[in-house]
């Protein structure tokens, strides 16, 4: 069996002294992490996401709250513990999503928010603002790419420093992956629950669920 090609990690990536934390530092490791994300169709209009490691061990689930008017989602640990809740903010021009700690939707528990960089886009670009960035003159992180093509990058602010990527497998292991499974590679010293939540929001925005921007 041919070994997969090594992942290139630029030298100017986050470090132990300056990690990227969006949710919880307990989800940071000093090496690149491949997470397999699988879509599960729940109905004609709803799907959920399951996140496993490269060995197939369940790490997280994203649960849909069907009764919610704001497309509410919850990221859950394997034992069902809520890590974050995220929902679409109503009456906004840029499809803004807000992410809260645990099961809360109280503004005091806001961790970060995500919105389209502009209303009209040929390809999706999302700006991410930490809760402490109240002026939002510059984004803290940016996502660029397409959920449908299973390809996107997450960068630190407006820089070219990539901290995570969504991609398809291109080695022999890809035989086991179908069209509803893809890989999120999170770079060292980056909170991988933060990256998972961003990818889930990208899915929701690309799906354009209610047809409105």
Coordinates of N, CA, C and O in Angstrom, one line a residue, residues 22-160:
X22 N -10.9 28.9 19.2 CA -12.2 29.5 18.9 C -13.3 29.1 19.9 O -14.2 29.8 20.2
X23 N -13.1 27.8 20.4 CA -14.1 27.2 21.3 C -13.5 26.8 22.6 O -13.9 27.2 23.7
X24 N -12.5 25.9 22.5 CA -11.9 25.3 23.7 C -10.5 24.8 23.4 O -10.3 24.0 22.5
X25 N -9.5 25.2 24.2 CA -8.1 24.8 24.0 C -7.9 23.3 24.2 O -6.9 22.8 23.7
X26 N -8.8 22.6 24.8 CA -8.7 21.1 25.0 C -8.7 20.4 23.6 O -8.3 19.2 23.5
X27 N -9.2 21.1 22.6 CA -9.3 20.5 21.3 C -8.2 20.9 20.4 O -8.3 21.0 19.1
X28 N -7.0 21.2 20.9 CA -5.9 21.6 20.2 C -4.8 20.5 20.4 O -4.6 20.0 21.5
X29 N -4.2 20.1 19.2 CA -3.1 19.1 19.3 C -1.9 19.6 18.5 O -2.1 20.4 17.6
X30 N -0.7 19.1 18.8 CA 0.5 19.7 18.1 C 0.8 19.0 16.8 O 2.0 19.0 16.4
X31 N -0.2 18.4 16.1 CA 0.1 17.8 14.8 C -1.2 17.9 14.0 O -2.3 18.2 14.5
X32 N -1.0 17.8 12.6 CA -2.2 17.9 11.8 C -3.2 16.8 12.0 O -2.8 15.7 12.3
X33 N -4.5 17.1 12.0 CA -5.5 16.2 12.3 C -6.5 16.1 11.1 O -7.0 17.1 10.6
X34 N -6.7 14.9 10.6 CA -7.6 14.6 9.5 C -8.9 14.1 10.2 O -9.0 13.1 10.9
X35 N -10.0 14.8 9.8 CA -11.3 14.5 10.3 C -12.2 14.1 9.1 O -12.3 14.9 8.1
X36 N -12.9 13.0 9.2 CA -13.8 12.6 8.1 C -15.2 13.1 8.5 O -15.8 12.8 9.5
X37 N -15.8 13.9 7.6 CA -17.1 14.4 7.8 C -18.1 13.8 6.9 O -17.9 13.7 5.6
X38 N -19.2 13.2 7.4 CA -20.2 12.5 6.6 C -21.5 13.1 6.7 O -22.0 13.5 7.8
X39 N -22.2 13.3 5.6 CA -23.5 13.8 5.6 C -24.5 12.7 5.7 O -24.4 11.6 5.1
X40 N -25.5 12.9 6.6 CA -26.6 11.9 6.7 C -27.9 12.6 6.4 O -28.3 13.5 7.1
X41 N -28.6 12.1 5.4 CA -29.9 12.6 5.0 C -31.0 12.2 6.0 O -31.2 11.1 6.2
X42 N -31.6 13.3 6.6 CA -32.7 13.0 7.6 C -34.1 13.2 6.9 O -35.0 12.5 7.3
X43 N -34.2 14.0 5.9 CA -35.4 14.3 5.2 C -35.0 14.9 3.9 O -33.8 15.1 3.6
X44 N -36.0 15.2 3.1 CA -35.7 15.9 1.8 C -35.1 17.2 2.0 O -34.4 17.7 1.0
X45 N -35.2 17.9 3.1 CA -34.7 19.2 3.3 C -33.7 19.3 4.5 O -33.2 20.4 4.7
X46 N -33.5 18.2 5.2 CA -32.6 18.3 6.4 C -31.5 17.2 6.3 O -31.8 16.1 5.8
X47 N -30.3 17.5 6.8 CA -29.3 16.5 6.9 C -28.5 16.8 8.2 O -28.5 18.0 8.7
X48 N -27.8 15.8 8.7 CA -26.9 16.1 9.8 C -25.5 15.7 9.4 O -25.3 15.1 8.3
X49 N -24.5 16.0 10.3 CA -23.1 15.6 10.0 C -22.6 14.8 11.1 O -22.9 15.0 12.3
X50 N -21.8 13.8 10.8 CA -21.1 12.9 11.7 C -19.6 13.1 11.5 O -19.2 13.1 10.3
X51 N -18.8 13.3 12.5 CA -17.4 13.6 12.4 C -16.6 12.4 13.0 O -16.8 12.1 14.2
X52 N -15.8 11.7 12.3 CA -15.0 10.6 12.8 C -13.5 10.9 12.6 O -13.1 11.8 11.8
X53 N -12.6 10.2 13.2 CA -11.2 10.3 12.9 C -10.9 9.4 11.8 O -11.8 8.7 11.2
X54 N -9.7 9.3 11.3 CA -9.3 8.5 10.2 C -9.5 7.0 10.4 O -9.4 6.3 9.4
X55 N -9.7 6.6 11.6 CA -9.9 5.2 11.9 C -11.4 4.8 12.0 O -11.7 3.7 12.3
X56 N -12.2 5.8 11.8 CA -13.7 5.6 11.9 C -14.3 5.7 13.3 O -15.5 5.5 13.5
X57 N -13.5 6.2 14.2 CA -14.0 6.4 15.6 C -14.8 7.7 15.6 O -14.4 8.8 15.2
X58 N -16.1 7.6 16.2 CA -16.9 8.8 16.2 C -16.3 9.8 17.2 O -16.0 9.5 18.3
X59 N -16.2 11.1 16.7 CA -15.7 12.2 17.6 C -16.7 13.2 17.9 O -16.8 13.7 19.1
X60 N -17.6 13.5 17.0 CA -18.7 14.5 17.2 C -19.8 14.2 16.3 O -19.7 13.6 15.2
X61 N -21.0 14.8 16.7 CA -22.2 14.8 15.8 C -22.7 16.2 15.8 O -22.5 17.0 16.8
X62 N -23.3 16.6 14.7 CA -24.0 17.9 14.6 C -25.5 17.6 14.5 O -26.0 16.9 13.5
X63 N -26.3 18.0 15.5 CA -27.7 17.7 15.6 C -28.5 18.8 15.1 O -28.2 20.0 15.4
X64 N -29.6 18.5 14.4 CA -30.5 19.5 13.9 C -31.7 19.7 14.9 O -32.2 18.7 15.4
X65 N -32.0 21.0 15.2 CA -33.2 21.2 16.0 C -34.3 21.6 15.1 O -34.4 22.7 14.6
X66 N -35.2 20.6 14.8 CA -36.2 20.8 13.8 C -37.2 21.9 14.2 O -37.8 22.5 13.3
X67 N -37.4 22.1 15.5 CA -38.4 23.1 15.9 C -38.0 24.5 15.8 O -38.7 25.4 16.0
X68 N -36.7 24.7 15.5 CA -36.1 26.0 15.5 C -36.5 26.8 14.2 O -36.4 26.3 13.1
X69 N -36.8 28.1 14.4 CA -37.1 29.0 13.3 C -35.8 29.5 12.7 O -35.8 30.2 11.7
X70 N -34.6 29.3 13.4 CA -33.4 29.9 12.9 C -32.4 28.8 12.5 O -31.2 29.1 12.5
X71 N -32.8 27.7 12.1 CA -31.9 26.6 11.6 C -30.9 26.3 12.7 O -29.7 26.2 12.4
X72 N -31.3 26.1 13.9 CA -30.4 25.8 15.0 C -29.7 24.5 14.9 O -30.4 23.5 14.6
X73 N -28.4 24.5 15.2 CA -27.6 23.2 15.2 C -26.8 23.2 16.5 O -26.5 24.2 17.1
X74 N -26.5 21.9 16.9 CA -25.7 21.7 18.1 C -24.6 20.7 17.8 O -24.9 19.7 17.3
X75 N -23.4 21.1 18.1 CA -22.2 20.2 18.0 C -22.1 19.4 19.3 O -22.0 20.0 20.4
X76 N -22.2 18.1 19.2 CA -22.3 17.2 20.4 C -21.0 16.3 20.4 O -20.5 15.9 19.4
X77 N -20.6 16.1 21.6 CA -19.5 15.1 21.9 C -20.1 13.7 21.7 O -21.3 13.5 21.6
X78 N -19.3 12.6 21.6 CA -19.9 11.3 21.4 C -20.8 10.9 22.5 O -21.7 10.1 22.2
X79 N -20.7 11.4 23.7 CA -21.6 11.0 24.8 C -22.8 12.0 24.9 O -23.5 11.9 25.8
X80 N -23.0 12.8 23.8 CA -24.1 13.7 23.8 C -24.0 15.0 24.5 O -25.0 15.7 24.6
X81 N -22.8 15.4 24.9 CA -22.6 16.6 25.6 C -22.6 17.8 24.6 O -21.8 17.7 23.7
X82 N -23.4 18.8 24.8 CA -23.4 20.0 23.8 C -22.1 20.8 24.0 O -21.7 21.2 25.1
X83 N -21.4 21.0 22.9 CA -20.2 21.8 22.9 C -20.5 23.3 22.5 O -20.1 24.2 23.2
X84 N -21.2 23.4 21.4 CA -21.6 24.7 21.0 C -23.0 24.6 20.3 O -23.4 23.5 19.8
X85 N -23.7 25.7 20.3 CA -25.0 25.8 19.6 C -24.8 27.0 18.6 O -24.3 28.0 18.9
X86 N -25.2 26.7 17.3 CA -25.1 27.8 16.3 C -26.4 27.9 15.6 O -27.1 26.9 15.3
X87 N -26.8 29.1 15.2 CA -28.0 29.4 14.6 C -27.9 30.6 13.7 O -27.0 31.5 13.9
X88 N -28.8 30.7 12.7 CA -28.8 31.8 11.8 C -29.5 33.0 12.5 O -30.5 32.9 13.1
X89 N -28.9 34.2 12.4 CA -29.5 35.4 12.9 C -30.5 35.9 11.9 O -30.2 36.0 10.7
X90 N -31.7 36.2 12.3 CA -32.8 36.5 11.4 C -32.6 38.0 11.0 O -32.0 38.8 11.7
X91 N -33.2 38.3 9.8 CA -33.2 39.6 9.3 C -31.8 40.3 9.1 O -31.6 41.4 9.5
X92 N -30.9 39.5 8.5 CA -29.6 40.1 8.2 C -29.3 39.9 6.7 O -29.8 39.0 6.1
X93 N -28.5 40.9 6.2 CA -28.3 40.9 4.7 C -27.3 39.9 4.3 O -27.2 39.6 3.1
X94 N -26.4 39.4 5.2 CA -25.3 38.6 4.8 C -25.3 37.2 5.3 O -24.3 36.6 5.5
X95 N -26.5 36.7 5.6 CA -26.6 35.3 6.1 C -25.7 35.1 7.3 O -24.9 34.2 7.4
X96 N -25.8 35.9 8.4 CA -25.0 35.8 9.6 C -25.4 34.6 10.4 O -26.6 34.4 10.7
X97 N -24.4 33.8 10.9 CA -24.6 32.8 11.9 C -23.9 33.1 13.1 O -22.8 33.7 13.1
X98 N -24.5 32.8 14.3 CA -23.9 33.1 15.6 C -23.6 31.8 16.3 O -24.5 30.8 16.3
X99 N -22.5 31.7 17.0 CA -22.1 30.5 17.7 C -22.0 30.7 19.2 O -21.3 31.7 19.6
X100 N -22.6 29.9 20.0 CA -22.7 30.1 21.5 C -22.1 28.9 22.2 O -22.2 27.8 21.7
X101 N -21.6 29.1 23.4 CA -21.1 28.1 24.2 C -22.2 27.1 24.7 O -23.3 27.6 25.1
X102 N -22.0 25.8 24.7 CA -22.9 24.9 25.2 C -24.3 24.9 24.5 O -24.3 25.0 23.2
X103 N -25.3 24.9 25.2 CA -26.7 24.9 24.7 C -27.2 26.4 24.7 O -28.4 26.6 24.4
X104 N -26.4 27.3 25.1 CA -26.9 28.7 25.3 C -27.1 29.4 24.0 O -26.5 29.1 23.0
X105 N -28.1 30.3 23.9 CA -28.2 31.3 22.8 C -28.2 32.7 23.4 O -28.7 33.6 22.8
X106 N -27.7 32.8 24.6 CA -27.6 34.1 25.3 C -26.4 34.9 24.7 O -25.4 34.4 24.6
X107 N -26.6 36.2 24.4 CA -25.5 37.0 23.9 C -24.3 37.0 24.7 O -23.2 37.1 24.1
X108 N -24.4 36.8 26.0 CA -23.2 36.8 26.9 C -22.3 35.6 26.6 O -21.2 35.5 27.0
X109 N -22.9 34.5 26.0 CA -22.2 33.3 25.7 C -21.8 33.2 24.3 O -21.3 32.1 23.8
X110 N -21.9 34.3 23.5 CA -21.4 34.3 22.1 C -19.9 34.1 22.0 O -19.2 34.8 22.7
X111 N -19.5 33.2 21.2 CA -18.1 32.9 20.9 C -17.6 33.6 19.7 O -16.6 34.2 19.7
X112 N -18.4 33.4 18.6 CA -18.0 34.1 17.3 C -19.2 34.1 16.4 O -20.2 33.4 16.6
X113 N -19.1 34.9 15.3 CA -20.1 34.9 14.3 C -19.5 34.8 12.9 O -18.3 35.1 12.7
X114 N -20.3 34.3 12.0 CA -19.9 34.1 10.6 C -20.9 34.7 9.6 O -22.1 34.6 9.8
X115 N -20.4 35.4 8.6 CA -21.3 36.0 7.6 C -20.6 36.0 6.3 O -19.4 35.9 6.1
X116 N -21.4 36.1 5.2 CA -20.9 36.3 3.9 C -20.1 37.6 3.8 O -20.5 38.6 4.4
X117 N -19.0 37.5 3.1 CA -18.1 38.7 2.9 C -18.9 39.8 2.1 O -18.7 41.0 2.3
X118 N -19.7 39.4 1.2 CA -20.6 40.3 0.4 C -21.8 39.6 0.0 O -21.9 38.3 0.1
X119 N -22.9 40.3 -0.3 CA -24.2 39.7 -0.6 C -24.1 38.9 -1.9 O -24.6 37.8 -2.0
X120 N -23.5 39.5 -2.9 CA -23.4 38.8 -4.2 C -22.0 38.2 -4.4 O -21.0 38.9 -4.3
X121 N -22.0 36.9 -4.6 CA -20.7 36.2 -4.7 C -20.7 35.1 -5.8 O -21.7 34.4 -5.9
X122 N -19.7 35.0 -6.5 CA -19.5 33.9 -7.5 C -19.1 32.7 -6.8 O -19.5 31.6 -7.2
X123 N -18.2 32.8 -5.8 CA -17.8 31.7 -5.0 C -17.9 32.2 -3.5 O -17.8 33.4 -3.3
X124 N -18.1 31.2 -2.6 CA -18.4 31.6 -1.3 C -17.2 32.1 -0.5 O -16.2 31.5 -0.5
X125 N -17.3 33.3 0.1 CA -16.3 33.8 1.0 C -17.0 34.2 2.3 O -18.0 35.0 2.2
X126 N -16.6 33.7 3.4 CA -17.2 34.0 4.7 C -16.2 34.7 5.6 O -15.0 34.3 5.6
X127 N -16.6 35.7 6.3 CA -15.8 36.4 7.3 C -16.2 35.9 8.7 O -17.4 35.7 9.0
X128 N -15.2 35.6 9.5 CA -15.4 35.1 10.9 C -14.9 36.2 11.9 O -13.8 36.6 11.8
X129 N -15.8 36.5 12.8 CA -15.5 37.5 13.8 C -15.6 36.9 15.2 O -16.7 36.4 15.6
X130 N -14.5 37.0 16.0 CA -14.6 36.6 17.4 C -15.5 37.5 18.2 O -15.7 38.7 17.8
X131 N -16.1 37.1 19.3 CA -17.0 37.9 20.0 C -16.4 39.2 20.5 O -17.0 40.2 20.7
X132 N -15.1 39.1 20.8 CA -14.3 40.3 21.3 C -14.1 41.3 20.2 O -13.8 42.5 20.5
X133 N -14.3 40.9 19.0 CA -14.1 41.9 17.8 C -15.4 42.6 17.6 O -16.1 42.3 16.6
X134 N -15.8 43.5 18.4 CA -17.1 44.1 18.3 C -17.2 45.1 17.2 O -18.3 45.3 16.7
X135 N -16.1 45.8 16.8 CA -16.1 46.7 15.7 C -16.2 46.1 14.4 O -16.8 46.7 13.4
X136 N -15.6 44.9 14.2 CA -15.7 44.1 13.0 C -15.1 44.9 11.8 O -15.6 44.8 10.7
X137 N -14.1 45.7 12.0 CA -13.5 46.4 10.9 C -12.7 45.5 10.0 O -12.5 45.7 8.8
X138 N -12.1 44.4 10.7 CA -11.4 43.4 10.0 C -11.8 42.1 10.5 O -12.1 41.9 11.7
X139 N -11.9 41.1 9.7 CA -12.3 39.7 10.1 C -11.1 39.0 10.8 O -9.9 39.3 10.5
X140 N -11.4 38.2 11.8 CA -10.4 37.4 12.4 C -10.0 36.2 11.6 O -8.8 35.8 11.7
X141 N -10.9 35.6 10.9 CA -10.6 34.4 10.0 C -11.5 34.6 8.8 O -12.5 35.3 8.8
X142 N -11.1 33.8 7.7 CA -11.8 33.9 6.5 C -11.9 32.5 5.9 O -11.0 31.7 5.9
X143 N -13.1 32.1 5.3 CA -13.3 30.9 4.6 C -13.5 31.2 3.1 O -14.3 32.1 2.8
X144 N -12.9 30.4 2.3 CA -13.1 30.6 0.8 C -13.2 29.2 0.2 O -12.4 28.3 0.5
X145 N -14.2 29.1 -0.7 CA -14.4 27.8 -1.4 C -15.8 27.4 -1.6 O -16.7 28.2 -1.6
X146 N -16.0 26.1 -1.8 CA -17.3 25.6 -2.2 C -17.6 24.3 -1.5 O -16.8 23.4 -1.5
X147 N -18.7 24.3 -0.7 CA -19.2 23.0 -0.1 C -19.5 22.0 -1.1 O -19.1 20.8 -1.0
X148 N -20.1 22.4 -2.2 CA -20.5 21.4 -3.2 C -19.3 20.8 -3.9 O -19.4 19.6 -4.3
X149 N -18.2 21.5 -4.1 CA -17.0 20.9 -4.6 C -16.1 20.3 -3.6 O -15.1 19.7 -3.9
X150 N -16.6 20.3 -2.3 CA -15.8 19.7 -1.2 C -14.4 20.3 -1.2 O -13.4 19.6 -1.0
X151 N -14.3 21.6 -1.3 CA -13.0 22.2 -1.3 C -13.1 23.6 -0.7 O -13.9 24.5 -1.2
X152 N -12.4 23.9 0.3 CA -12.3 25.3 0.9 C -11.1 25.4 1.8 O -10.5 24.4 2.2
X153 N -10.7 26.6 2.0 CA -9.6 26.9 2.9 C -10.0 27.9 4.0 O -10.9 28.7 3.7
X154 N -9.5 27.7 5.2 CA -9.7 28.7 6.3 C -8.4 29.3 6.6 O -7.4 28.6 6.8
X155 N -8.4 30.6 6.6 CA -7.2 31.4 6.8 C -7.3 32.3 8.0 O -8.4 32.6 8.4
X156 N -6.1 32.8 8.5 CA -6.1 33.7 9.6 C -6.3 35.1 9.0 O -5.5 35.6 8.3
X157 N -7.5 35.7 9.3 CA -7.8 37.0 8.8 C -7.7 37.2 7.3 O -8.1 36.3 6.6
X158 N -7.1 38.3 6.9 CA -6.9 38.5 5.5 C -5.6 38.0 5.0 O -5.2 38.4 3.9
X159 N -4.9 37.3 5.8 CA -3.6 36.8 5.4 C -3.7 35.5 4.5 O -4.8 35.0 4.3
X160 N -2.6 35.0 4.1 CA -2.5 33.7 3.3 C -2.2 32.6 4.2 O -1.9 31.5 3.7

